[in-house]
Amino acid sequence: ELLISELKSGRFMQTVVARRVKKSGGSRPGQLNKLLEKERQRAAENTQEYLAAKEEADTIEGRANQLERKDKQVLQKVKLHNELIQKVLRSLTEETITSDFQTLCF
């Protein structure tokens, strides 16, 4: 976020251009303008790349959250089914034991 605001304000570009001018030992105003324009162009490209990457990351994060919620719902349903199956098994087991006991006693 800070880098984007610096890129938009031009401070970042001015700093980069000033460093390049120092390295080259000074330049004429025409060369400075060309350097500044190239840096603006690079900054605009970098900003667009950053925004595209951020949008993609946000999309992936949203999809991951959506899948996580769905997984929780599926897990909840599986737990409920398991509880129902256990109840049915207990009921069947109790009926079988009762039936067997009655058969033995009578």
Backbone as JSON, one array per atom type, in Angstrom:
{
  "sequence": "ELLISELKSGRFMQTVVARRVKKSGGSRPGQLNKLLEKERQRAAENTQEYLAAKEEADTIEGRANQLERKDKQVLQKVKLHNELIQKVLRSLTEETITSDFQTLCF",
  "N": [[0.83, -1.19, 0.0], [1.91, 1.28, 0.86], [4.03, 1.52, -0.93], [2.64, 1.73, -3.33], [1.34, 4.19, -2.99], [3.59, 5.82, -2.89], [4.58, 5.37, -5.45], [2.53, 6.49, -6.99], [2.64, 9.14, -6.16], [5.05, 9.98, -7.11], [7.38, 10.36, -5.71], [8.98, 8.12, -5.3], [9.87, 7.58, -7.88], [11.34, 9.89, -8.39], [13.41, 9.59, -6.58], [14.65, 7.26, -7.55], [15.43, 8.12, -10.09], [17.16, 10.2, -9.35], [19.21, 8.73, -8.12], [20.16, 7.3, -10.32], [21.08, 9.37, -11.89], [23.17, 10.33, -10.32], [24.87, 8.11, -10.48], [25.52, 8.18, -13.16], [26.95, 10.43, -13.31], [25.8, 12.9, -13.63], [23.46, 14.63, -15.73], [21.94, 15.96, -18.7], [19.02, 18.15, -18.89], [17.16, 17.05, -20.74], [17.86, 14.36, -20.82], [17.31, 13.71, -18.2], [14.55, 14.04, -18.14], [13.81, 11.95, -19.88], [14.73, 9.75, -18.42], [13.12, 10.02, -16.14], [10.58, 9.67, -17.27], [10.8, 7.02, -18.18], [11.03, 5.73, -15.72], [8.56, 6.36, -14.63], [6.95, 4.93, -16.36], [7.83, 2.3, -15.82], [7.08, 2.17, -13.14], [4.3, 2.37, -13.37], [3.77, 0.0, -14.77], [4.7, -1.87, -12.87], [2.94, -1.33, -10.8], [0.52, -2.11, -11.95], [1.05, -4.85, -12.33], [1.35, -5.6, -9.65], [-1.23, -5.03, -8.63], [-2.76, -6.82, -10.17], [-1.7, -9.26, -9.29], [-2.4, -9.09, -6.6], [-5.18, -9.08, -6.78], [-5.6, -11.62, -7.84], [-4.59, -13.17, -5.73], [-6.42, -12.46, -3.73], [-8.72, -13.56, -4.86], [-8.08, -16.29, -4.85], [-7.82, -16.67, -2.11], [-10.45, -16.16, -1.3], [-11.76, -18.29, -2.55], [-10.55, -20.42, -1.2], [-11.52, -19.98, 1.39], [-14.23, -20.39, 0.9], [-14.23, -23.12, 0.19], [-13.33, -24.17, 2.58], [-15.48, -23.6, 4.31], [-17.41, -25.2, 3.07], [-16.29, -27.73, 3.44], [-16.47, -27.91, 6.23], [-19.24, -28.02, 6.52], [-19.78, -30.45, 5.24], [-18.36, -32.2, 6.9], [-19.83, -31.87, 9.25], [-22.28, -32.99, 8.45], [-21.46, -35.64, 8.04], [-20.75, -36.37, 10.64], [-23.27, -36.24, 11.87], [-24.62, -38.27, 10.46], [-23.09, -40.46, 11.27], [-23.72, -40.51, 14.01], [-26.45, -41.11, 13.86], [-26.36, -43.66, 12.68], [-25.02, -45.06, 14.7], [-26.97, -44.92, 16.72], [-29.02, -46.43, 15.54], [-27.75, -48.9, 15.35], [-27.32, -49.46, 18.08], [-29.96, -49.67, 18.9], [-30.84, -51.85, 17.37], [-29.14, -53.81, 18.4], [-29.97, -53.9, 21.07], [-32.61, -54.8, 20.72], [-32.12, -57.33, 19.61], [-30.76, -58.6, 21.71], [-32.75, -58.55, 23.67], [-34.72, -60.08, 22.39], [-33.35, -62.53, 22.08], [-32.97, -63.18, 24.78], [-35.59, -63.44, 25.64], [-36.32, -65.68, 24.15], [-34.65, -67.62, 25.25], [-35.58, -67.75, 27.87], [-38.24, -68.54, 27.71]],
  "CA": [[0.0, 0.0, 0.0], [2.79, 2.45, 0.94], [4.77, 1.59, -2.18], [1.72, 2.23, -4.37], [1.16, 5.64, -2.8], [4.84, 6.46, -3.29], [4.66, 5.33, -6.9], [1.58, 7.45, -7.54], [3.03, 10.52, -5.84], [6.23, 10.34, -7.87], [8.57, 10.44, -4.85], [9.8, 6.95, -5.54], [10.51, 7.75, -9.18], [12.35, 10.94, -8.28], [14.54, 9.01, -5.87], [15.33, 6.34, -8.46], [16.08, 8.93, -11.12], [18.29, 10.9, -8.73], [20.29, 7.76, -7.94], [20.72, 6.99, -11.64], [21.81, 10.56, -12.34], [24.43, 10.32, -9.57], [25.73, 7.06, -11.03], [25.99, 8.55, -14.49], [27.79, 11.61, -13.19], [25.06, 14.11, -14.02], [22.84, 14.53, -17.05], [21.25, 17.15, -19.18], [17.58, 18.1, -18.58], [16.47, 16.15, -21.68], [18.12, 13.0, -20.38], [16.58, 13.54, -16.94], [13.14, 13.84, -18.47], [13.68, 10.61, -20.43], [14.87, 8.82, -17.29], [11.93, 10.15, -15.31], [9.47, 9.06, -17.99], [11.0, 5.56, -18.14], [10.72, 5.29, -14.36], [7.1, 6.43, -14.49], [6.41, 3.8, -17.11], [8.11, 1.1, -15.02], [6.24, 2.22, -11.94], [2.93, 2.06, -13.78], [3.74, -1.44, -15.06], [4.84, -2.59, -11.6], [1.69, -1.14, -10.06], [-0.48, -2.97, -12.59], [1.39, -6.23, -11.99], [1.04, -5.8, -8.23], [-2.69, -5.06, -8.47], [-3.25, -8.07, -10.75], [-1.3, -10.34, -8.37], [-3.21, -8.95, -5.39], [-6.54, -9.51, -7.12], [-5.56, -13.08, -7.96], [-4.43, -13.7, -4.37], [-7.71, -12.29, -3.05], [-9.65, -14.54, -5.44], [-7.68, -17.61, -4.34], [-8.16, -16.68, -0.68], [-11.91, -16.28, -1.22], [-12.11, -19.67, -2.93], [-10.11, -21.28, -0.1], [-12.49, -19.8, 2.48], [-15.47, -21.03, 0.47], [-14.02, -24.56, 0.3], [-13.24, -24.5, 4.01], [-16.85, -23.61, 4.83], [-18.09, -26.37, 2.52], [-15.72, -28.89, 4.14], [-17.05, -27.94, 7.58], [-20.62, -28.49, 6.38], [-19.74, -31.88, 4.92], [-17.94, -32.88, 8.12], [-20.97, -31.84, 10.16], [-23.23, -33.98, 7.97], [-20.89, -36.96, 8.3], [-20.89, -36.62, 12.08], [-24.68, -36.5, 12.12], [-24.91, -39.6, 9.92], [-22.46, -41.45, 12.16], [-24.52, -40.58, 15.24], [-27.69, -41.83, 13.54], [-26.0, -45.07, 12.47], [-24.75, -45.64, 16.03], [-28.26, -45.08, 17.4], [-29.71, -47.56, 14.92], [-27.03, -50.12, 15.75], [-27.64, -49.7, 19.49], [-31.35, -50.1, 18.96], [-30.89, -53.22, 16.84], [-28.44, -54.66, 19.35], [-30.85, -54.07, 22.23], [-33.73, -55.64, 20.31], [-31.61, -58.69, 19.44], [-30.48, -59.14, 23.04], [-34.05, -58.77, 24.31], [-35.35, -61.2, 21.7], [-32.6, -63.74, 22.45], [-33.23, -63.44, 26.18], [-36.97, -63.96, 25.74], [-36.31, -67.02, 23.57], [-34.02, -68.51, 26.21], [-36.4, -67.86, 29.09], [-39.58, -69.09, 27.5]],
  "C": [[0.88, 1.27, 0.0], [3.54, 2.62, -0.38], [3.88, 2.15, -3.29], [1.52, 3.73, -4.22], [2.42, 6.39, -3.19], [4.97, 6.49, -4.81], [3.75, 6.37, -7.53], [2.03, 8.9, -7.3], [4.27, 10.95, -6.63], [7.5, 10.42, -7.03], [9.53, 9.29, -5.13], [10.58, 7.11, -6.85], [11.6, 8.81, -9.11], [13.6, 10.42, -7.59], [15.34, 8.1, -6.79], [16.09, 7.12, -9.53], [17.29, 9.65, -10.55], [19.47, 9.95, -8.53], [20.96, 7.44, -9.28], [21.55, 8.17, -12.18], [23.15, 10.62, -11.62], [25.39, 9.3, -10.15], [26.33, 7.48, -12.37], [26.85, 9.81, -14.46], [27.11, 12.89, -13.64], [24.54, 13.97, -15.44], [22.23, 15.85, -17.44], [19.76, 17.01, -18.88], [16.8, 17.15, -19.49], [16.65, 14.7, -21.25], [17.36, 12.71, -19.07], [15.1, 13.28, -17.2], [12.89, 12.43, -19.03], [13.76, 9.56, -19.31], [13.61, 8.83, -16.42], [10.72, 9.49, -15.98], [9.59, 7.53, -17.99], [10.64, 5.02, -16.77], [9.22, 5.34, -14.1], [6.43, 5.25, -15.18], [6.62, 2.5, -16.34], [7.23, 1.04, -13.79], [4.8, 1.86, -12.26], [2.78, 0.57, -14.07], [3.8, -2.26, -13.77], [3.55, -2.5, -10.78], [0.61, -2.05, -10.63], [-0.22, -4.45, -12.27], [1.04, -6.54, -10.54], [-0.47, -5.92, -8.02], [-3.28, -6.35, -9.04], [-2.92, -9.25, -9.83], [-2.14, -10.3, -7.1], [-4.64, -9.42, -5.64], [-6.61, -11.03, -7.22], [-5.44, -13.73, -6.58], [-5.74, -13.59, -3.59], [-8.74, -13.3, -3.55], [-9.35, -15.94, -4.89], [-8.05, -17.73, -2.86], [-9.67, -16.85, -0.49], [-12.36, -17.69, -1.54], [-11.71, -20.64, -1.81], [-11.08, -21.18, 1.08], [-13.81, -20.5, 2.15], [-15.35, -22.56, 0.6], [-13.94, -25.0, 1.76], [-14.63, -24.56, 4.64], [-17.6, -24.86, 4.35], [-17.59, -27.64, 3.22], [-16.3, -29.02, 5.55], [-18.49, -28.45, 7.53], [-20.66, -29.98, 6.11], [-19.35, -32.68, 6.16], [-19.08, -32.94, 9.13], [-22.01, -32.88, 9.75], [-22.74, -35.4, 8.24], [-21.02, -37.32, 9.78], [-22.33, -36.97, 12.44], [-25.08, -37.9, 11.64], [-24.31, -40.69, 10.81], [-23.26, -41.62, 13.45], [-25.81, -41.37, 14.99], [-27.43, -43.33, 13.35], [-25.74, -45.75, 13.81], [-26.04, -45.86, 16.81], [-29.02, -46.3, 16.86], [-29.06, -48.87, 15.35], [-27.32, -50.47, 17.21], [-29.05, -50.26, 19.64], [-31.49, -51.54, 18.48], [-30.25, -54.21, 17.8], [-29.31, -54.93, 20.56], [-32.02, -54.97, 21.9], [-33.3, -57.1, 20.18], [-31.37, -59.34, 20.79], [-31.79, -59.46, 23.75], [-34.74, -59.98, 23.7], [-34.67, -62.52, 22.07], [-32.9, -64.13, 23.9], [-34.63, -64.05, 26.37], [-37.05, -65.39, 25.21], [-35.72, -68.02, 24.56], [-34.9, -68.76, 27.44], [-37.7, -68.57, 28.86], [-39.52, -70.29, 26.64]]
}
